[in-house]
């Protein structure tokens, strides 16, 4: 650990290199930087527009388009067009079970805790890979517009993102060839864009209201000594501007006495109406009447009718604000600033209701769909050490984590985290009856632990013998202000626990830190590719193990035919485990899954349903 100088915090490899801020949104993504005048500015690459719709389309020949170019395929080729991938980032099948139908593309579900995958044609993608395609597009646009290589970035995530979603966002950046200096909360970035929290003397409690295309969240934050603490968040991940569009379409269908079924069956008409509705909504943010046509269908709307259509939705967001305040133990009067974020806060009724609720003027001077990216740009500038007025806090120069199956590094405290800090994650066993668990602690940025620096190792002993996947082992990292790292492992069911203390900075020179950062950047792509192959192999091995155990335990309930067919599938999965072809492995996993699903469901076995909760070590 060190006082952050440019060297260590960001790697002094390309000092003059620009650092961008990226808002990776559910609906739209964009990138900003600090211009030579020292002001944050969004990137508009040769008139392509600032906002890049977060949509990825795969052509039959395997080529990919991102953004506006991909948008028309939402209607013409929905199964090969990925939207809202942010909803899947870092999520397991269990997490998304209840809204599978929302996606028009194939989300593989295999009823486990492993991370979701998306099937496009014969290929399998993780949300990390898909998000990286969006990030790559942003990186390229920035490079094109700024005429310089862009290798470093700050990326924002919603305040409610958990550890796994944040890690997935980091990995997506890495895969896109970006060194992700920090993951920043969207409400924090938005406040920074308004200059709130830049003065370390300032103490404030603020509310950040973010209404985007399909999601809504409100965060109550306490700012003290330049540190943003999230006191409470609330919201609805299925409420946003899209609902306003739908309300308008419904209204027009009613007004013109159209047949609802006919409209939705006619894809082109439905799409045309959708586009018109969004256009009307946007127009009504600055005018009182909208009057257009789709073919010969009149599409008229006044501001006051629009307001009455969306009022219930807007009121729902106000209830969420109320709940957030309650959770934070505060009332509206305690809030000193209200920051508006998200394209949908351009709607006048939204602003009005929020201002009324908090009893004060809201901050809406900065474009609400750009404010997060602009703030991320400012955060990047701070991390680069360019703001002499801002005191940089102590941070960890290298990531800290543990080894998981396949020799992979699982980061628990990411590099550039402010200290003191603590973080933890839950793990489980990979083999039935496993009573010991080896915990190896590493430092560094590479995906394979063998490339990182080993700090310590210990055995958690005395885990009661249970089927694989049942023990719950919490591993907690606590890094104190003196740079001492305490790692604690605790098995929750039995209470067995083990602890170790290390000093990560011990015997580490600045040059070595720099070299490690440099290596991680030059190897980023190969590392991530390798990680994905290892993850696929581990998932496959786990699947083989579970399926074999299942057959063994349930012999008498499964027909001979089913057994021999399952064994065939298991064998064909085993054959490809070491192929180094992750798509092939996922294909075989998927086939085995699909095949065993019916009788696995029939025989809901405890071990199966419980298997793979949490990552195995
Ligand atoms: P996200 O954060 O979900 O990626 P954005 O913040 O970019 O999304 O918000 C996108 C939403 O903002 C869309 O529903 C879009 O129709 C809406 N929007 C954009 N401009 C306006 C406007 N002028 N008036 C009302 N809504 C708008
Ligand atoms: Mg957003």
mmCIF file with all atom_site columns, N, CA, C and O in Angstrom, residues 295-342:
data_model
loop_
_atom_site.group_PDB
_atom_site.id
_atom_site.type_symbol
_atom_site.label_atom_id
_atom_site.label_alt_id
_atom_site.label_comp_id
_atom_site.label_asym_id
_atom_site.label_entity_id
_atom_site.label_seq_id
_atom_site.pdbx_PDB_ins_code
_atom_site.Cartn_x
_atom_site.Cartn_y
_atom_site.Cartn_z
_atom_site.occupancy
_atom_site.B_iso_or_equiv
_atom_site.pdbx_formal_charge
_atom_site.auth_seq_id
_atom_site.auth_comp_id
_atom_site.auth_asym_id
_atom_site.auth_atom_id
_atom_site.pdbx_PDB_model_num
ATOM 1   N N  . UNK A 1 295 ? -48.670 5.749  -41.018 1.00 0.00 ? 295 UNK A N  1
ATOM 2   C CA . UNK A 1 295 ? -49.544 5.410  -42.147 1.00 0.00 ? 295 UNK A CA 1
ATOM 3   C C  . UNK A 1 295 ? -50.728 6.354  -42.099 1.00 0.00 ? 295 UNK A C  1
ATOM 4   O O  . UNK A 1 295 ? -50.530 7.574  -42.086 1.00 0.00 ? 295 UNK A O  1
ATOM 5   N N  . UNK A 1 296 ? -51.963 5.809  -41.997 1.00 0.00 ? 296 UNK A N  1
ATOM 6   C CA . UNK A 1 296 ? -53.090 6.732  -41.840 1.00 0.00 ? 296 UNK A CA 1
ATOM 7   C C  . UNK A 1 296 ? -53.679 6.696  -40.431 1.00 0.00 ? 296 UNK A C  1
ATOM 8   O O  . UNK A 1 296 ? -54.786 7.140  -40.189 1.00 0.00 ? 296 UNK A O  1
ATOM 9   N N  . UNK A 1 297 ? -52.889 6.155  -39.494 1.00 0.00 ? 297 UNK A N  1
ATOM 10  C CA . UNK A 1 297 ? -53.350 6.160  -38.099 1.00 0.00 ? 297 UNK A CA 1
ATOM 11  C C  . UNK A 1 297 ? -52.912 7.459  -37.425 1.00 0.00 ? 297 UNK A C  1
ATOM 12  O O  . UNK A 1 297 ? -51.721 7.735  -37.313 1.00 0.00 ? 297 UNK A O  1
ATOM 13  N N  . UNK A 1 298 ? -53.860 8.272  -36.967 1.00 0.00 ? 298 UNK A N  1
ATOM 14  C CA . UNK A 1 298 ? -53.475 9.513  -36.296 1.00 0.00 ? 298 UNK A CA 1
ATOM 15  C C  . UNK A 1 298 ? -52.824 9.211  -34.944 1.00 0.00 ? 298 UNK A C  1
ATOM 16  O O  . UNK A 1 298 ? -53.331 8.392  -34.175 1.00 0.00 ? 298 UNK A O  1
ATOM 17  N N  . UNK A 1 299 ? -51.697 9.849  -34.694 1.00 0.00 ? 299 UNK A N  1
ATOM 18  C CA . UNK A 1 299 ? -51.002 9.673  -33.421 1.00 0.00 ? 299 UNK A CA 1
ATOM 19  C C  . UNK A 1 299 ? -50.867 11.034 -32.757 1.00 0.00 ? 299 UNK A C  1
ATOM 20  O O  . UNK A 1 299 ? -49.863 11.720 -32.940 1.00 0.00 ? 299 UNK A O  1
ATOM 21  N N  . UNK A 1 300 ? -51.911 11.405 -32.026 1.00 0.00 ? 300 UNK A N  1
ATOM 22  C CA . UNK A 1 300 ? -51.912 12.713 -31.389 1.00 0.00 ? 300 UNK A CA 1
ATOM 23  C C  . UNK A 1 300 ? -51.864 12.549 -29.883 1.00 0.00 ? 300 UNK A C  1
ATOM 24  O O  . UNK A 1 300 ? -52.336 11.547 -29.339 1.00 0.00 ? 300 UNK A O  1
ATOM 25  N N  . UNK A 1 301 ? -51.259 13.535 -29.234 1.00 0.00 ? 301 UNK A N  1
ATOM 26  C CA . UNK A 1 301 ? -51.166 13.467 -27.771 1.00 0.00 ? 301 UNK A CA 1
ATOM 27  C C  . UNK A 1 301 ? -50.868 14.849 -27.217 1.00 0.00 ? 301 UNK A C  1
ATOM 28  O O  . UNK A 1 301 ? -50.053 15.581 -27.769 1.00 0.00 ? 301 UNK A O  1
ATOM 29  N N  . UNK A 1 302 ? -51.545 15.201 -26.131 1.00 0.00 ? 302 UNK A N  1
ATOM 30  C CA . UNK A 1 302 ? -51.215 16.461 -25.468 1.00 0.00 ? 302 UNK A CA 1
ATOM 31  C C  . UNK A 1 302 ? -50.407 16.147 -24.214 1.00 0.00 ? 302 UNK A C  1
ATOM 32  O O  . UNK A 1 302 ? -50.448 15.028 -23.695 1.00 0.00 ? 302 UNK A O  1
ATOM 33  N N  . UNK A 1 303 ? -49.704 17.155 -23.731 1.00 0.00 ? 303 UNK A N  1
ATOM 34  C CA . UNK A 1 303 ? -48.907 16.985 -22.515 1.00 0.00 ? 303 UNK A CA 1
ATOM 35  C C  . UNK A 1 303 ? -49.783 16.525 -21.361 1.00 0.00 ? 303 UNK A C  1
ATOM 36  O O  . UNK A 1 303 ? -49.416 15.628 -20.608 1.00 0.00 ? 303 UNK A O  1
ATOM 37  N N  . UNK A 1 304 ? -50.977 17.136 -21.234 1.00 0.00 ? 304 UNK A N  1
ATOM 38  C CA . UNK A 1 304 ? -51.776 16.800 -20.050 1.00 0.00 ? 304 UNK A CA 1
ATOM 39  C C  . UNK A 1 304 ? -52.309 15.370 -20.127 1.00 0.00 ? 304 UNK A C  1
ATOM 40  O O  . UNK A 1 304 ? -52.385 14.682 -19.113 1.00 0.00 ? 304 UNK A O  1
ATOM 41  N N  . UNK A 1 305 ? -52.666 14.907 -21.345 1.00 0.00 ? 305 UNK A N  1
ATOM 42  C CA . UNK A 1 305 ? -53.095 13.506 -21.451 1.00 0.00 ? 305 UNK A CA 1
ATOM 43  C C  . UNK A 1 305 ? -51.921 12.582 -21.127 1.00 0.00 ? 305 UNK A C  1
ATOM 44  O O  . UNK A 1 305 ? -52.058 11.608 -20.383 1.00 0.00 ? 305 UNK A O  1
ATOM 45  N N  . UNK A 1 306 ? -50.756 12.916 -21.680 1.00 0.00 ? 306 UNK A N  1
ATOM 46  C CA . UNK A 1 306 ? -49.556 12.113 -21.414 1.00 0.00 ? 306 UNK A CA 1
ATOM 47  C C  . UNK A 1 306 ? -49.303 12.026 -19.900 1.00 0.00 ? 306 UNK A C  1
ATOM 48  O O  . UNK A 1 306 ? -49.090 10.948 -19.349 1.00 0.00 ? 306 UNK A O  1
ATOM 49  N N  . UNK A 1 307 ? -49.387 13.180 -19.243 1.00 0.00 ? 307 UNK A N  1
ATOM 50  C CA . UNK A 1 307 ? -49.166 13.200 -17.794 1.00 0.00 ? 307 UNK A CA 1
ATOM 51  C C  . UNK A 1 307 ? -50.126 12.260 -17.072 1.00 0.00 ? 307 UNK A C  1
ATOM 52  O O  . UNK A 1 307 ? -49.726 11.537 -16.166 1.00 0.00 ? 307 UNK A O  1
ATOM 53  N N  . UNK A 1 308 ? -51.392 12.273 -17.505 1.00 0.00 ? 308 UNK A N  1
ATOM 54  C CA . UNK A 1 308 ? -52.342 11.411 -16.800 1.00 0.00 ? 308 UNK A CA 1
ATOM 55  C C  . UNK A 1 308 ? -52.070 9.939  -17.094 1.00 0.00 ? 308 UNK A C  1
ATOM 56  O O  . UNK A 1 308 ? -52.300 9.079  -16.249 1.00 0.00 ? 308 UNK A O  1
ATOM 57  N N  . UNK A 1 309 ? -51.530 9.665  -18.299 1.00 0.00 ? 309 UNK A N  1
ATOM 58  C CA . UNK A 1 309 ? -51.206 8.273  -18.630 1.00 0.00 ? 309 UNK A CA 1
ATOM 59  C C  . UNK A 1 309 ? -50.077 7.723  -17.756 1.00 0.00 ? 309 UNK A C  1
ATOM 60  O O  . UNK A 1 309 ? -50.092 6.572  -17.346 1.00 0.00 ? 309 UNK A O  1
ATOM 61  N N  . UNK A 1 310 ? -49.090 8.571  -17.483 1.00 0.00 ? 310 UNK A N  1
ATOM 62  C CA . UNK A 1 310 ? -47.900 8.059  -16.777 1.00 0.00 ? 310 UNK A CA 1
ATOM 63  C C  . UNK A 1 310 ? -47.925 8.313  -15.273 1.00 0.00 ? 310 UNK A C  1
ATOM 64  O O  . UNK A 1 310 ? -47.055 7.824  -14.555 1.00 0.00 ? 310 UNK A O  1
ATOM 65  N N  . UNK A 1 311 ? -48.941 9.045  -14.820 1.00 0.00 ? 311 UNK A N  1
ATOM 66  C CA . UNK A 1 311 ? -48.973 9.414  -13.406 1.00 0.00 ? 311 UNK A CA 1
ATOM 67  C C  . UNK A 1 311 ? -48.788 8.222  -12.455 1.00 0.00 ? 311 UNK A C  1
ATOM 68  O O  . UNK A 1 311 ? -47.981 8.298  -11.514 1.00 0.00 ? 311 UNK A O  1
ATOM 69  N N  . UNK A 1 312 ? -49.503 7.095  -12.690 1.00 0.00 ? 312 UNK A N  1
ATOM 70  C CA . UNK A 1 312 ? -49.332 5.979  -11.750 1.00 0.00 ? 312 UNK A CA 1
ATOM 71  C C  . UNK A 1 312 ? -47.881 5.496  -11.659 1.00 0.00 ? 312 UNK A C  1
ATOM 72  O O  . UNK A 1 312 ? -47.380 5.180  -10.572 1.00 0.00 ? 312 UNK A O  1
ATOM 73  N N  . UNK A 1 313 ? -47.200 5.461  -12.785 1.00 0.00 ? 313 UNK A N  1
ATOM 74  C CA . UNK A 1 313 ? -45.797 5.009  -12.796 1.00 0.00 ? 313 UNK A CA 1
ATOM 75  C C  . UNK A 1 313 ? -44.922 5.993  -12.023 1.00 0.00 ? 313 UNK A C  1
ATOM 76  O O  . UNK A 1 313 ? -44.035 5.601  -11.265 1.00 0.00 ? 313 UNK A O  1
ATOM 77  N N  . UNK A 1 314 ? -45.156 7.280  -12.275 1.00 0.00 ? 314 UNK A N  1
ATOM 78  C CA . UNK A 1 314 ? -44.339 8.292  -11.598 1.00 0.00 ? 314 UNK A CA 1
ATOM 79  C C  . UNK A 1 314 ? -44.579 8.223  -10.092 1.00 0.00 ? 314 UNK A C  1
ATOM 80  O O  . UNK A 1 314 ? -43.633 8.293  -9.294  1.00 0.00 ? 314 UNK A O  1
ATOM 81  N N  . UNK A 1 315 ? -45.839 8.013  -9.723  1.00 0.00 ? 315 UNK A N  1
ATOM 82  C CA . UNK A 1 315 ? -46.135 7.925  -8.289  1.00 0.00 ? 315 UNK A CA 1
ATOM 83  C C  . UNK A 1 315 ? -45.451 6.723  -7.650  1.00 0.00 ? 315 UNK A C  1
ATOM 84  O O  . UNK A 1 315 ? -45.014 6.786  -6.501  1.00 0.00 ? 315 UNK A O  1
ATOM 85  N N  . UNK A 1 316 ? -45.332 5.662  -8.436  1.00 0.00 ? 316 UNK A N  1
ATOM 86  C CA . UNK A 1 316 ? -44.625 4.484  -7.935  1.00 0.00 ? 316 UNK A CA 1
ATOM 87  C C  . UNK A 1 316 ? -43.175 4.828  -7.569  1.00 0.00 ? 316 UNK A C  1
ATOM 88  O O  . UNK A 1 316 ? -42.635 4.343  -6.576  1.00 0.00 ? 316 UNK A O  1
ATOM 89  N N  . UNK A 1 317 ? -42.557 5.677  -8.383  1.00 0.00 ? 317 UNK A N  1
ATOM 90  C CA . UNK A 1 317 ? -41.160 6.040  -8.086  1.00 0.00 ? 317 UNK A CA 1
ATOM 91  C C  . UNK A 1 317 ? -41.079 6.886  -6.817  1.00 0.00 ? 317 UNK A C  1
ATOM 92  O O  . UNK A 1 317 ? -40.097 6.809  -6.082  1.00 0.00 ? 317 UNK A O  1
ATOM 93  N N  . UNK A 1 318 ? -42.121 7.669  -6.582  1.00 0.00 ? 318 UNK A N  1
ATOM 94  C CA . UNK A 1 318 ? -42.117 8.510  -5.375  1.00 0.00 ? 318 UNK A CA 1
ATOM 95  C C  . UNK A 1 318 ? -42.241 7.644  -4.126  1.00 0.00 ? 318 UNK A C  1
ATOM 96  O O  . UNK A 1 318 ? -41.575 7.887  -3.111  1.00 0.00 ? 318 UNK A O  1
ATOM 97  N N  . UNK A 1 319 ? -43.056 6.582  -4.236  1.00 0.00 ? 319 UNK A N  1
ATOM 98  C CA . UNK A 1 319 ? -43.164 5.649  -3.110  1.00 0.00 ? 319 UNK A CA 1
ATOM 99  C C  . UNK A 1 319 ? -41.789 5.032  -2.823  1.00 0.00 ? 319 UNK A C  1
ATOM 100 O O  . UNK A 1 319 ? -41.386 4.890  -1.659  1.00 0.00 ? 319 UNK A O  1
ATOM 101 N N  . UNK A 1 320 ? -41.056 4.719  -3.882  1.00 0.00 ? 320 UNK A N  1
ATOM 102 C CA . UNK A 1 320 ? -39.708 4.152  -3.704  1.00 0.00 ? 320 UNK A CA 1
ATOM 103 C C  . UNK A 1 320 ? -38.800 5.155  -2.992  1.00 0.00 ? 320 UNK A C  1
ATOM 104 O O  . UNK A 1 320 ? -37.989 4.771  -2.140  1.00 0.00 ? 320 UNK A O  1
ATOM 105 N N  . UNK A 1 321 ? -38.937 6.434  -3.331  1.00 0.00 ? 321 UNK A N  1
ATOM 106 C CA . UNK A 1 321 ? -38.134 7.475  -2.657  1.00 0.00 ? 321 UNK A CA 1
ATOM 107 C C  . UNK A 1 321 ? -38.463 7.486  -1.167  1.00 0.00 ? 321 UNK A C  1
ATOM 108 O O  . UNK A 1 321 ? -37.568 7.569  -0.316  1.00 0.00 ? 321 UNK A O  1
ATOM 109 N N  . UNK A 1 322 ? -39.765 7.391  -0.890  1.00 0.00 ? 322 UNK A N  1
ATOM 110 C CA . UNK A 1 322 ? -40.221 7.358  0.497   1.00 0.00 ? 322 UNK A CA 1
ATOM 111 C C  . UNK A 1 322 ? -39.588 6.180  1.248   1.00 0.00 ? 322 UNK A C  1
ATOM 112 O O  . UNK A 1 322 ? -39.075 6.337  2.354   1.00 0.00 ? 322 UNK A O  1
ATOM 113 N N  . UNK A 1 323 ? -39.605 5.014  0.606   1.00 0.00 ? 323 UNK A N  1
ATOM 114 C CA . UNK A 1 323 ? -39.050 3.817  1.233   1.00 0.00 ? 323 UNK A CA 1
ATOM 115 C C  . UNK A 1 323 ? -37.554 3.933  1.452   1.00 0.00 ? 323 UNK A C  1
ATOM 116 O O  . UNK A 1 323 ? -37.032 3.498  2.482   1.00 0.00 ? 323 UNK A O  1
ATOM 117 N N  . UNK A 1 324 ? -36.862 4.522  0.481   1.00 0.00 ? 324 UNK A N  1
ATOM 118 C CA . UNK A 1 324 ? -35.417 4.687  0.612   1.00 0.00 ? 324 UNK A CA 1
ATOM 119 C C  . UNK A 1 324 ? -35.111 5.585  1.809   1.00 0.00 ? 324 UNK A C  1
ATOM 120 O O  . UNK A 1 324 ? -34.224 5.288  2.612   1.00 0.00 ? 324 UNK A O  1
ATOM 121 N N  . UNK A 1 325 ? -35.862 6.671  1.915   1.00 0.00 ? 325 UNK A N  1
ATOM 122 C CA . UNK A 1 325 ? -35.654 7.582  3.050   1.00 0.00 ? 325 UNK A CA 1
ATOM 123 C C  . UNK A 1 325 ? -35.896 6.863  4.363   1.00 0.00 ? 325 UNK A C  1
ATOM 124 O O  . UNK A 1 325 ? -35.129 6.993  5.321   1.00 0.00 ? 325 UNK A O  1
ATOM 125 N N  . UNK A 1 326 ? -36.966 6.081  4.382   1.00 0.00 ? 326 UNK A N  1
ATOM 126 C CA . UNK A 1 326 ? -37.312 5.347  5.605   1.00 0.00 ? 326 UNK A CA 1
ATOM 127 C C  . UNK A 1 326 ? -36.171 4.399  5.991   1.00 0.00 ? 326 UNK A C  1
ATOM 128 O O  . UNK A 1 326 ? -35.747 4.358  7.141   1.00 0.00 ? 326 UNK A O  1
ATOM 129 N N  . UNK A 1 327 ? -35.657 3.666  4.981   1.00 0.00 ? 327 UNK A N  1
ATOM 130 C CA . UNK A 1 327 ? -34.556 2.736  5.255   1.00 0.00 ? 327 UNK A CA 1
ATOM 131 C C  . UNK A 1 327 ? -33.318 3.465  5.781   1.00 0.00 ? 327 UNK A C  1
ATOM 132 O O  . UNK A 1 327 ? -32.532 2.910  6.545   1.00 0.00 ? 327 UNK A O  1
ATOM 133 N N  . UNK A 1 328 ? -33.129 4.697  5.319   1.00 0.00 ? 328 UNK A N  1
ATOM 134 C CA . UNK A 1 328 ? -31.956 5.460  5.748   1.00 0.00 ? 328 UNK A CA 1
ATOM 135 C C  . UNK A 1 328 ? -32.222 6.153  7.083   1.00 0.00 ? 328 UNK A C  1
ATOM 136 O O  . UNK A 1 328 ? -31.335 6.800  7.642   1.00 0.00 ? 328 UNK A O  1
ATOM 137 N N  . UNK A 1 329 ? -33.452 6.038  7.565   1.00 0.00 ? 329 UNK A N  1
ATOM 138 C CA . UNK A 1 329 ? -33.833 6.693  8.815   1.00 0.00 ? 329 UNK A CA 1
ATOM 139 C C  . UNK A 1 329 ? -33.891 8.210  8.688   1.00 0.00 ? 329 UNK A C  1
ATOM 140 O O  . UNK A 1 329 ? -33.581 8.931  9.621   1.00 0.00 ? 329 UNK A O  1
ATOM 141 N N  . UNK A 1 330 ? -34.286 8.678  7.511   1.00 0.00 ? 330 UNK A N  1
ATOM 142 C CA . UNK A 1 330 ? -34.298 10.116 7.254   1.00 0.00 ? 330 UNK A CA 1
ATOM 143 C C  . UNK A 1 330 ? -35.666 10.553 6.739   1.00 0.00 ? 330 UNK A C  1
ATOM 144 O O  . UNK A 1 330 ? -36.502 9.726  6.381   1.00 0.00 ? 330 UNK A O  1
ATOM 145 N N  . UNK A 1 331 ? -35.872 11.867 6.704   1.00 0.00 ? 331 UNK A N  1
ATOM 146 C CA . UNK A 1 331 ? -37.078 12.378 6.069   1.00 0.00 ? 331 UNK A CA 1
ATOM 147 C C  . UNK A 1 331 ? -36.658 13.314 4.937   1.00 0.00 ? 331 UNK A C  1
ATOM 148 O O  . UNK A 1 331 ? -35.492 13.700 4.840   1.00 0.00 ? 331 UNK A O  1
ATOM 149 N N  . UNK A 1 332 ? -37.629 13.667 4.098   1.00 0.00 ? 332 UNK A N  1
ATOM 150 C CA . UNK A 1 332 ? -37.327 14.470 2.909   1.00 0.00 ? 332 UNK A CA 1
ATOM 151 C C  . UNK A 1 332 ? -36.567 15.747 3.266   1.00 0.00 ? 332 UNK A C  1
ATOM 152 O O  . UNK A 1 332 ? -35.694 16.188 2.520   1.00 0.00 ? 332 UNK A O  1
ATOM 153 N N  . UNK A 1 333 ? -36.877 16.298 4.427   1.00 0.00 ? 333 UNK A N  1
ATOM 154 C CA . UNK A 1 333 ? -36.255 17.564 4.817   1.00 0.00 ? 333 UNK A CA 1
ATOM 155 C C  . UNK A 1 333 ? -34.751 17.412 5.090   1.00 0.00 ? 333 UNK A C  1
ATOM 156 O O  . UNK A 1 333 ? -34.011 18.392 5.074   1.00 0.00 ? 333 UNK A O  1
ATOM 157 N N  . UNK A 1 334 ? -34.298 16.178 5.350   1.00 0.00 ? 334 UNK A N  1
ATOM 158 C CA . UNK A 1 334 ? -32.871 15.947 5.617   1.00 0.00 ? 334 UNK A CA 1
ATOM 159 C C  . UNK A 1 334 ? -32.027 15.955 4.351   1.00 0.00 ? 334 UNK A C  1
ATOM 160 O O  . UNK A 1 334 ? -30.803 15.942 4.414   1.00 0.00 ? 334 UNK A O  1
ATOM 161 N N  . UNK A 1 335 ? -32.676 15.922 3.205   1.00 0.00 ? 335 UNK A N  1
ATOM 162 C CA . UNK A 1 335 ? -31.941 15.818 1.940   1.00 0.00 ? 335 UNK A CA 1
ATOM 163 C C  . UNK A 1 335 ? -31.557 17.209 1.463   1.00 0.00 ? 335 UNK A C  1
ATOM 164 O O  . UNK A 1 335 ? -32.415 18.070 1.270   1.00 0.00 ? 335 UNK A O  1
ATOM 165 N N  . UNK A 1 336 ? -30.245 17.398 1.263   1.00 0.00 ? 336 UNK A N  1
ATOM 166 C CA . UNK A 1 336 ? -29.782 18.741 0.898   1.00 0.00 ? 336 UNK A CA 1
ATOM 167 C C  . UNK A 1 336 ? -29.719 18.979 -0.600  1.00 0.00 ? 336 UNK A C  1
ATOM 168 O O  . UNK A 1 336 ? -29.847 20.108 -1.052  1.00 0.00 ? 336 UNK A O  1
ATOM 169 N N  . UNK A 1 337 ? -29.470 17.917 -1.369  1.00 0.00 ? 337 UNK A N  1
ATOM 170 C CA . UNK A 1 337 ? -29.420 18.073 -2.819  1.00 0.00 ? 337 UNK A CA 1
ATOM 171 C C  . UNK A 1 337 ? -30.141 16.897 -3.460  1.00 0.00 ? 337 UNK A C  1
ATOM 172 O O  . UNK A 1 337 ? -30.037 15.771 -2.974  1.00 0.00 ? 337 UNK A O  1
ATOM 173 N N  . UNK A 1 338 ? -30.823 17.176 -4.563  1.00 0.00 ? 338 UNK A N  1
ATOM 174 C CA . UNK A 1 338 ? -31.459 16.102 -5.320  1.00 0.00 ? 338 UNK A CA 1
ATOM 175 C C  . UNK A 1 338 ? -30.910 16.141 -6.745  1.00 0.00 ? 338 UNK A C  1
ATOM 176 O O  . UNK A 1 338 ? -30.979 17.176 -7.418  1.00 0.00 ? 338 UNK A O  1
ATOM 177 N N  . UNK A 1 339 ? -30.324 15.035 -7.177  1.00 0.00 ? 339 UNK A N  1
ATOM 178 C CA . UNK A 1 339 ? -29.703 14.982 -8.502  1.00 0.00 ? 339 UNK A CA 1
ATOM 179 C C  . UNK A 1 339 ? -30.546 14.101 -9.421  1.00 0.00 ? 339 UNK A C  1
ATOM 180 O O  . UNK A 1 339 ? -30.903 12.980 -9.050  1.00 0.00 ? 339 UNK A O  1
ATOM 181 N N  . UNK A 1 340 ? -30.862 14.611 -10.600 1.00 0.00 ? 340 UNK A N  1
ATOM 182 C CA . UNK A 1 340 ? -31.680 13.876 -11.562 1.00 0.00 ? 340 UNK A CA 1
ATOM 183 C C  . UNK A 1 340 ? -30.791 13.193 -12.599 1.00 0.00 ? 340 UNK A C  1
ATOM 184 O O  . UNK A 1 340 ? -29.943 13.828 -13.222 1.00 0.00 ? 340 UNK A O  1
ATOM 185 N N  . UNK A 1 341 ? -31.028 11.905 -12.787 1.00 0.00 ? 341 UNK A N  1
ATOM 186 C CA . UNK A 1 341 ? -30.228 11.092 -13.705 1.00 0.00 ? 341 UNK A CA 1
ATOM 187 C C  . UNK A 1 341 ? -31.160 10.266 -14.587 1.00 0.00 ? 341 UNK A C  1
ATOM 188 O O  . UNK A 1 341 ? -32.233 9.872  -14.138 1.00 0.00 ? 341 UNK A O  1
ATOM 189 N N  . UNK A 1 342 ? -30.734 9.993  -15.826 1.00 0.00 ? 342 UNK A N  1
ATOM 190 C CA . UNK A 1 342 ? -31.508 9.121  -16.707 1.00 0.00 ? 342 UNK A CA 1
ATOM 191 C C  . UNK A 1 342 ? -32.379 9.911  -17.659 1.00 0.00 ? 342 UNK A C  1
ATOM 192 O O  . UNK A 1 342 ? -32.996 10.911 -17.284 1.00 0.00 ? 342 UNK A O  1
#
